[in-house]
PDB file of C-alpha atoms in Angstrom:
ATOM      1  CA  UNK Q   1       0.000   0.000   0.000  1.00  0.00           C
ATOM      2  CA  UNK Q   2       1.128   3.552  -0.555  1.00  0.00           C
ATOM      3  CA  UNK Q   3       0.040   7.012   0.362  1.00  0.00           C
ATOM      4  CA  UNK Q   4       0.935  10.642  -0.035  1.00  0.00           C
ATOM      5  CA  UNK Q   5       0.711  13.480   2.468  1.00  0.00           C
ATOM      6  CA  UNK Q   6       0.924  17.058   1.346  1.00  0.00           C
ATOM      7  CA  UNK Q   7       1.806  18.895   4.494  1.00  0.00           C
ATOM      8  CA  UNK Q   8       0.180  22.221   3.651  1.00  0.00           C
ATOM      9  CA  UNK Q   9      -3.287  22.653   2.197  1.00  0.00           C
ATOM     10  CA  UNK Q  10      -2.567  26.298   1.372  1.00  0.00           C
ATOM     11  CA  UNK Q  11       0.668  28.218   0.828  1.00  0.00           C
ATOM     12  CA  UNK Q  12       0.821  31.960   0.235  1.00  0.00           C
ATOM     13  CA  UNK Q  13       3.947  33.734  -1.039  1.00  0.00           C
ATOM     14  CA  UNK Q  14       4.796  37.117  -2.478  1.00  0.00           C
ATOM     15  CA  UNK Q  15       5.817  37.436  -6.101  1.00  0.00           C
ATOM     16  CA  UNK Q  16       9.586  37.026  -6.450  1.00  0.00           C
ATOM     17  CA  UNK Q  17      10.033  35.012  -3.236  1.00  0.00           C
ATOM     18  CA  UNK Q  18      10.823  31.293  -3.029  1.00  0.00           C
ATOM     19  CA  UNK Q  19       8.181  28.597  -3.150  1.00  0.00           C
ATOM     20  CA  UNK Q  20       8.260  25.402  -1.073  1.00  0.00           C
ATOM     21  CA  UNK Q  21       5.468  22.841  -1.314  1.00  0.00           C
ATOM     22  CA  UNK Q  22       6.013  19.843   0.921  1.00  0.00           C
ATOM     23  CA  UNK Q  23       5.217  16.215   0.166  1.00  0.00           C
ATOM     24  CA  UNK Q  24       5.886  13.043   2.134  1.00  0.00           C
ATOM     25  CA  UNK Q  25       5.135   9.613   0.787  1.00  0.00           C
ATOM     26  CA  UNK Q  26       4.834   6.030   1.949  1.00  0.00           C
ATOM     27  CA  UNK Q  27       5.420   3.081  -0.337  1.00  0.00           C
ATOM     28  CA  UNK Q  28       6.344  -0.577  -0.014  1.00  0.00           C
ATOM     29  CA  UNK Q  29       8.114  -0.411  -3.353  1.00  0.00           C
ATOM     30  CA  UNK Q  30      10.605   1.809  -5.108  1.00  0.00           C
ATOM     31  CA  UNK Q  31       8.116   4.406  -6.269  1.00  0.00           C
ATOM     32  CA  UNK Q  32       7.914   6.909  -9.037  1.00  0.00           C
ATOM     33  CA  UNK Q  33       6.941  10.353  -7.829  1.00  0.00           C
ATOM     34  CA  UNK Q  34       5.267  13.175  -9.692  1.00  0.00           C
ATOM     35  CA  UNK Q  35       4.137  16.738  -9.215  1.00  0.00           C
ATOM     36  CA  UNK Q  36       1.134  17.916 -11.204  1.00  0.00           C
ATOM     37  CA  UNK Q  37      -0.289  21.432 -11.409  1.00  0.00           C
ATOM     38  CA  UNK Q  38      -3.937  22.340 -11.914  1.00  0.00           C
ATOM     39  CA  UNK Q  39      -4.856  25.854 -12.953  1.00  0.00           C
ATOM     40  CA  UNK Q  40      -8.452  26.991 -12.404  1.00  0.00           C
ATOM     41  CA  UNK Q  41     -10.928  25.205 -14.669  1.00  0.00           C
ATOM     42  CA  UNK Q  42      -8.158  23.193 -16.271  1.00  0.00           C
ATOM     43  CA  UNK Q  43      -6.989  19.601 -16.215  1.00  0.00           C
ATOM     44  CA  UNK Q  44      -3.804  18.461 -14.541  1.00  0.00           C
ATOM     45  CA  UNK Q  45      -0.441  19.126 -16.161  1.00  0.00           C
ATOM     46  CA  UNK Q  46       2.761  17.288 -15.310  1.00  0.00           C
ATOM     47  CA  UNK Q  47       5.408  19.530 -13.741  1.00  0.00           C
ATOM     48  CA  UNK Q  48       8.091  16.933 -13.148  1.00  0.00           C
ATOM     49  CA  UNK Q  49       8.673  13.282 -12.324  1.00  0.00           C
ATOM     50  CA  UNK Q  50      11.177  11.127 -10.472  1.00  0.00           C
ATOM     51  CA  UNK Q  51      11.719   7.596 -11.767  1.00  0.00           C
ATOM     52  CA  UNK Q  52      14.865   6.366  -9.938  1.00  0.00           C
ATOM     53  CA  UNK Q  53      17.400   8.355 -11.926  1.00  0.00           C
ATOM     54  CA  UNK Q  54      18.815  11.619 -10.561  1.00  0.00           C
ATOM     55  CA  UNK Q  55      17.391  12.558  -7.163  1.00  0.00           C
ATOM     56  CA  UNK Q  56      17.172  16.241  -8.093  1.00  0.00           C
ATOM     57  CA  UNK Q  57      14.550  16.592 -10.770  1.00  0.00           C
ATOM     58  CA  UNK Q  58      14.034  19.705 -12.849  1.00  0.00           C
ATOM     59  CA  UNK Q  59      10.643  20.422 -14.320  1.00  0.00           C
ATOM     60  CA  UNK Q  60       8.866  23.033 -16.338  1.00  0.00           C
ATOM     61  CA  UNK Q  61       8.490  26.698 -15.431  1.00  0.00           C
ATOM     62  CA  UNK Q  62      11.535  26.719 -13.141  1.00  0.00           C
ATOM     63  CA  UNK Q  63      10.248  24.144 -10.651  1.00  0.00           C
ATOM     64  CA  UNK Q  64      12.380  21.391  -9.229  1.00  0.00           C
ATOM     65  CA  UNK Q  65      12.038  18.676  -6.610  1.00  0.00           C
ATOM     66  CA  UNK Q  66      14.450  16.533  -4.649  1.00  0.00           C
ATOM     67  CA  UNK Q  67      13.797  12.887  -3.842  1.00  0.00           C
ATOM     68  CA  UNK Q  68      15.047  12.087  -0.327  1.00  0.00           C
ATOM     69  CA  UNK Q  69      14.586   8.411   0.418  1.00  0.00           C
ATOM     70  CA  UNK Q  70      15.785   8.688   4.032  1.00  0.00           C
ATOM     71  CA  UNK Q  71      13.146  11.320   4.718  1.00  0.00           C
ATOM     72  CA  UNK Q  72      10.505   9.828   2.361  1.00  0.00           C
ATOM     73  CA  UNK Q  73      10.022  13.305   0.959  1.00  0.00           C
ATOM     74  CA  UNK Q  74       9.663  14.874  -2.472  1.00  0.00           C
ATOM     75  CA  UNK Q  75       9.311  18.608  -1.861  1.00  0.00           C
ATOM     76  CA  UNK Q  76       8.675  21.009  -4.747  1.00  0.00           C
ATOM     77  CA  UNK Q  77      10.599  24.274  -4.928  1.00  0.00           C
ATOM     78  CA  UNK Q  78      10.990  27.316  -7.118  1.00  0.00           C
ATOM     79  CA  UNK Q  79      13.464  30.135  -6.442  1.00  0.00           C
ATOM     80  CA  UNK Q  80      11.171  32.991  -7.428  1.00  0.00           C
ATOM     81  CA  UNK Q  81       7.386  32.855  -7.596  1.00  0.00           C
ATOM     82  CA  UNK Q  82       5.481  34.354 -10.490  1.00  0.00           C
ATOM     83  CA  UNK Q  83       1.846  35.398 -10.495  1.00  0.00           C
ATOM     84  CA  UNK Q  84       1.138  32.698 -13.084  1.00  0.00           C
ATOM     85  CA  UNK Q  85       2.240  30.028 -10.568  1.00  0.00           C
ATOM     86  CA  UNK Q  86      -0.973  30.482  -8.606  1.00  0.00           C
ATOM     87  CA  UNK Q  87      -2.696  27.111  -8.887  1.00  0.00           C
ATOM     88  CA  UNK Q  88      -3.279  23.843  -7.068  1.00  0.00           C
ATOM     89  CA  UNK Q  89      -0.405  21.381  -6.902  1.00  0.00           C
ATOM     90  CA  UNK Q  90      -0.661  17.626  -6.435  1.00  0.00           C
ATOM     91  CA  UNK Q  91       2.053  15.249  -5.330  1.00  0.00           C
ATOM     92  CA  UNK Q  92       1.589  11.711  -6.668  1.00  0.00           C
ATOM     93  CA  UNK Q  93       3.222   8.390  -5.793  1.00  0.00           C
ATOM     94  CA  UNK Q  94       3.100   5.484  -8.197  1.00  0.00           C
ATOM     95  CA  UNK Q  95       4.323   1.907  -7.849  1.00  0.00           C
ATOM     96  CA  UNK Q  96       3.179  -1.482  -9.060  1.00  0.00           C
ATOM     97  CA  UNK Q  97       0.406   0.062 -11.184  1.00  0.00           C
ATOM     98  CA  UNK Q  98      -1.052   1.864  -8.152  1.00  0.00           C
ATOM     99  CA  UNK Q  99      -1.093   5.665  -8.345  1.00  0.00           C
ATOM    100  CA  UNK Q 100      -2.101   7.757  -5.331  1.00  0.00           C
ATOM    101  CA  UNK Q 101      -2.697  11.483  -5.232  1.00  0.00           C
ATOM    102  CA  UNK Q 102      -2.129  13.826  -2.350  1.00  0.00           C
ATOM    103  CA  UNK Q 103      -4.953  16.109  -1.244  1.00  0.00           C
ATOM    104  CA  UNK Q 104      -3.390  19.093  -2.982  1.00  0.00           C
ATOM    105  CA  UNK Q 105      -1.749  22.381  -1.983  1.00  0.00           C
ATOM    106  CA  UNK Q 106      -3.256  25.622  -3.159  1.00  0.00           C
ATOM    107  CA  UNK Q 107      -0.556  28.188  -3.945  1.00  0.00           C
ATOM    108  CA  UNK Q 108      -1.469  31.845  -3.765  1.00  0.00           C
ATOM    109  CA  UNK Q 109       0.955  34.443  -5.103  1.00  0.00           C
ATOM    110  CA  UNK Q 110       0.570  38.000  -3.847  1.00  0.00           C
ATOM    111  CA  UNK Q 111       1.723  41.003  -5.891  1.00  0.00           C
TER     112      UNK Q 111
ATOM    113  CA  UNK Y   1      -6.343  20.073 -30.646  1.00  0.00           C
ATOM    114  CA  UNK Y   2      -6.556  18.553 -27.200  1.00  0.00           C
ATOM    115  CA  UNK Y   3      -5.178  15.022 -26.846  1.00  0.00           C
ATOM    116  CA  UNK Y   4      -7.761  13.996 -24.213  1.00  0.00           C
ATOM    117  CA  UNK Y   5     -11.285  15.376 -24.492  1.00  0.00           C
ATOM    118  CA  UNK Y   6     -14.254  15.000 -22.190  1.00  0.00           C
ATOM    119  CA  UNK Y   7     -17.929  15.608 -22.834  1.00  0.00           C
ATOM    120  CA  UNK Y   8     -19.900  17.244 -21.414  1.00  0.00           C
ATOM    121  CA  UNK Y   9     -17.779  19.817 -19.590  1.00  0.00           C
ATOM    122  CA  UNK Y  10     -20.587  20.678 -17.213  1.00  0.00           C
ATOM    123  CA  UNK Y  11     -23.739  18.806 -16.288  1.00  0.00           C
ATOM    124  CA  UNK Y  12     -26.515  19.368 -13.788  1.00  0.00           C
ATOM    125  CA  UNK Y  13     -28.860  16.476 -13.169  1.00  0.00           C
ATOM    126  CA  UNK Y  14     -31.367  15.211 -10.630  1.00  0.00           C
ATOM    127  CA  UNK Y  15     -31.176  12.387  -8.140  1.00  0.00           C
ATOM    128  CA  UNK Y  16     -32.000   9.043  -9.719  1.00  0.00           C
ATOM    129  CA  UNK Y  17     -31.128   9.992 -13.283  1.00  0.00           C
ATOM    130  CA  UNK Y  18     -28.701   7.968 -15.399  1.00  0.00           C
ATOM    131  CA  UNK Y  19     -25.690   9.942 -16.566  1.00  0.00           C
ATOM    132  CA  UNK Y  20     -22.895   9.113 -18.987  1.00  0.00           C
ATOM    133  CA  UNK Y  21     -19.612  10.977 -19.177  1.00  0.00           C
ATOM    134  CA  UNK Y  22     -17.488  10.394 -22.228  1.00  0.00           C
ATOM    135  CA  UNK Y  23     -13.755  10.502 -22.822  1.00  0.00           C
ATOM    136  CA  UNK Y  24     -11.848  10.331 -26.082  1.00  0.00           C
ATOM    137  CA  UNK Y  25      -8.099  10.392 -26.708  1.00  0.00           C
ATOM    138  CA  UNK Y  26      -5.859  10.781 -29.722  1.00  0.00           C
ATOM    139  CA  UNK Y  27      -2.621   9.848 -27.969  1.00  0.00           C
ATOM    140  CA  UNK Y  28      -2.791   6.212 -29.017  1.00  0.00           C
ATOM    141  CA  UNK Y  29      -2.489   5.053 -25.407  1.00  0.00           C
ATOM    142  CA  UNK Y  30      -3.802   1.704 -24.297  1.00  0.00           C
ATOM    143  CA  UNK Y  31      -4.469   2.696 -20.702  1.00  0.00           C
ATOM    144  CA  UNK Y  32      -7.339   4.928 -19.643  1.00  0.00           C
ATOM    145  CA  UNK Y  33      -8.565   6.024 -16.229  1.00  0.00           C
ATOM    146  CA  UNK Y  34     -11.489   7.775 -14.558  1.00  0.00           C
ATOM    147  CA  UNK Y  35     -10.979   9.858 -11.412  1.00  0.00           C
ATOM    148  CA  UNK Y  36     -13.148  12.072  -9.285  1.00  0.00           C
ATOM    149  CA  UNK Y  37     -11.842  15.143  -7.510  1.00  0.00           C
ATOM    150  CA  UNK Y  38     -13.353  16.455  -4.311  1.00  0.00           C
ATOM    151  CA  UNK Y  39     -12.060  19.454  -2.362  1.00  0.00           C
ATOM    152  CA  UNK Y  40      -9.434  18.420   0.180  1.00  0.00           C
ATOM    153  CA  UNK Y  41      -9.314  14.833  -1.074  1.00  0.00           C
ATOM    154  CA  UNK Y  42      -7.237  15.079  -4.228  1.00  0.00           C
ATOM    155  CA  UNK Y  43      -8.072  12.681  -7.043  1.00  0.00           C
ATOM    156  CA  UNK Y  44      -9.425   9.222  -6.381  1.00  0.00           C
ATOM    157  CA  UNK Y  45      -9.472   6.430  -8.931  1.00  0.00           C
ATOM    158  CA  UNK Y  46     -12.884   5.096  -9.963  1.00  0.00           C
ATOM    159  CA  UNK Y  47     -12.058   2.644 -12.767  1.00  0.00           C
ATOM    160  CA  UNK Y  48      -9.175   1.934 -15.083  1.00  0.00           C
ATOM    161  CA  UNK Y  49      -8.692  -0.004 -18.283  1.00  0.00           C
ATOM    162  CA  UNK Y  50      -5.435  -1.388 -19.657  1.00  0.00           C
ATOM    163  CA  UNK Y  51      -6.956  -2.271 -23.009  1.00  0.00           C
ATOM    164  CA  UNK Y  52     -10.351  -2.757 -24.603  1.00  0.00           C
ATOM    165  CA  UNK Y  53     -10.934  -6.109 -22.908  1.00  0.00           C
ATOM    166  CA  UNK Y  54      -9.441  -5.240 -19.528  1.00  0.00           C
ATOM    167  CA  UNK Y  55     -11.415  -3.159 -17.025  1.00  0.00           C
ATOM    168  CA  UNK Y  56     -10.635  -2.887 -13.345  1.00  0.00           C
ATOM    169  CA  UNK Y  57     -12.229  -1.300 -10.307  1.00  0.00           C
ATOM    170  CA  UNK Y  58     -10.397   1.470  -8.575  1.00  0.00           C
ATOM    171  CA  UNK Y  59     -10.556   2.843  -5.076  1.00  0.00           C
ATOM    172  CA  UNK Y  60     -14.176   4.103  -5.242  1.00  0.00           C
ATOM    173  CA  UNK Y  61     -16.093   2.171  -7.920  1.00  0.00           C
ATOM    174  CA  UNK Y  62     -19.426   1.737  -6.084  1.00  0.00           C
ATOM    175  CA  UNK Y  63     -22.248   3.511  -7.900  1.00  0.00           C
ATOM    176  CA  UNK Y  64     -20.288   3.754 -11.157  1.00  0.00           C
ATOM    177  CA  UNK Y  65     -19.794   1.620 -14.243  1.00  0.00           C
ATOM    178  CA  UNK Y  66     -17.613   2.007 -17.318  1.00  0.00           C
ATOM    179  CA  UNK Y  67     -17.458   0.952 -20.930  1.00  0.00           C
ATOM    180  CA  UNK Y  68     -14.358   0.805 -23.153  1.00  0.00           C
ATOM    181  CA  UNK Y  69     -15.893   1.044 -26.596  1.00  0.00           C
ATOM    182  CA  UNK Y  70     -12.574   1.311 -28.423  1.00  0.00           C
ATOM    183  CA  UNK Y  71      -8.949   2.022 -27.676  1.00  0.00           C
ATOM    184  CA  UNK Y  72      -9.699   5.723 -27.904  1.00  0.00           C
ATOM    185  CA  UNK Y  73     -12.973   5.852 -25.955  1.00  0.00           C
ATOM    186  CA  UNK Y  74     -13.778   5.235 -22.306  1.00  0.00           C
ATOM    187  CA  UNK Y  75     -17.157   6.150 -20.822  1.00  0.00           C
ATOM    188  CA  UNK Y  76     -18.197   6.495 -17.202  1.00  0.00           C
ATOM    189  CA  UNK Y  77     -21.837   5.942 -16.197  1.00  0.00           C
ATOM    190  CA  UNK Y  78     -23.751   6.767 -13.074  1.00  0.00           C
ATOM    191  CA  UNK Y  79     -26.722   4.393 -13.177  1.00  0.00           C
ATOM    192  CA  UNK Y  80     -28.747   6.294 -10.598  1.00  0.00           C
ATOM    193  CA  UNK Y  81     -27.087   9.552  -9.629  1.00  0.00           C
ATOM    194  CA  UNK Y  82     -27.043  10.704  -6.014  1.00  0.00           C
ATOM    195  CA  UNK Y  83     -26.017  14.082  -4.552  1.00  0.00           C
ATOM    196  CA  UNK Y  84     -22.732  12.843  -3.079  1.00  0.00           C
ATOM    197  CA  UNK Y  85     -21.588  12.070  -6.606  1.00  0.00           C
ATOM    198  CA  UNK Y  86     -21.388  15.798  -7.198  1.00  0.00           C
ATOM    199  CA  UNK Y  87     -17.734  16.293  -8.099  1.00  0.00           C
ATOM    200  CA  UNK Y  88     -15.223  17.107 -10.814  1.00  0.00           C
ATOM    201  CA  UNK Y  89     -14.488  14.057 -12.949  1.00  0.00           C
ATOM    202  CA  UNK Y  90     -11.277  13.557 -14.880  1.00  0.00           C
ATOM    203  CA  UNK Y  91     -10.329  11.108 -17.571  1.00  0.00           C
ATOM    204  CA  UNK Y  92      -6.650  10.278 -18.060  1.00  0.00           C
ATOM    205  CA  UNK Y  93      -4.516   8.129 -20.334  1.00  0.00           C
ATOM    206  CA  UNK Y  94      -1.064   6.605 -20.192  1.00  0.00           C
ATOM    207  CA  UNK Y  95       1.135   4.339 -22.250  1.00  0.00           C
ATOM    208  CA  UNK Y  96       2.010   0.797 -21.118  1.00  0.00           C
ATOM    209  CA  UNK Y  97       4.906   2.080 -19.015  1.00  0.00           C
ATOM    210  CA  UNK Y  98       2.435   4.229 -17.050  1.00  0.00           C
ATOM    211  CA  UNK Y  99       5.248   6.650 -16.342  1.00  0.00           C
ATOM    212  CA  UNK Y 100       2.981   9.661 -16.790  1.00  0.00           C
ATOM    213  CA  UNK Y 101      -0.745  10.223 -17.104  1.00  0.00           C
ATOM    214  CA  UNK Y 102      -2.299  12.786 -19.425  1.00  0.00           C
ATOM    215  CA  UNK Y 103      -5.505  14.373 -18.208  1.00  0.00           C
ATOM    216  CA  UNK Y 104      -8.583  15.713 -19.889  1.00  0.00           C
ATOM    217  CA  UNK Y 105     -10.067  19.097 -18.929  1.00  0.00           C
ATOM    218  CA  UNK Y 106     -12.612  17.595 -16.548  1.00  0.00           C
ATOM    219  CA  UNK Y 107     -16.387  17.362 -16.286  1.00  0.00           C
ATOM    220  CA  UNK Y 108     -18.117  19.211 -13.492  1.00  0.00           C
ATOM    221  CA  UNK Y 109     -21.148  17.178 -12.424  1.00  0.00           C
ATOM    222  CA  UNK Y 110     -23.810  18.457 -10.056  1.00  0.00           C
ATOM    223  CA  UNK Y 111     -26.497  16.113  -8.772  1.00  0.00           C
ATOM    224  CA  UNK Y 112     -29.452  17.895  -7.190  1.00  0.00           C
TER     225      UNK Y 112
END
């Protein structure tokens, strides 16, 4: 069995400041991990994925995430937030054909 | 053109009515999925299909059924809709490696 916990349901940052969205996972296997973004009234778009290669994963729009097995974490970061980053973000764990979504973190970016 | 399309995009219906949500894809993927999204719960898997003859229940299949009419089409039915099925429904596809899923734009369903 596997599960995902997104530690913050809502994160608010000012434009130009760093973004940190936290994700912890639990899996009995060696999982793949993903971050998806959902803009209002849109479907989900893949930001980045970890599939047992490099532990630091770079994604689109300046986002990156680091897989830390010892901490069972896969936190999403961005050095400088942009207004267009305001959206909901989902951390996802996948192993053995079982994919589980976190509850989501809503990111608000203030001018 | 969108790779994964869903129809309708919005639907309001009454308790007890039968509803069908449709999904089509042009990505050529064998695997298709139906999820529902509820606030604070993320996405939960309803049904998935690895090919036309392979359909499997997901985490929350009660009250739902599906039909895989072709590789490109996967429909979700609510035989007798109830208010707690009010949610945003997403269709997704993936290739056989299932390394990434591609999502449709969603269908917002309201059951009164």
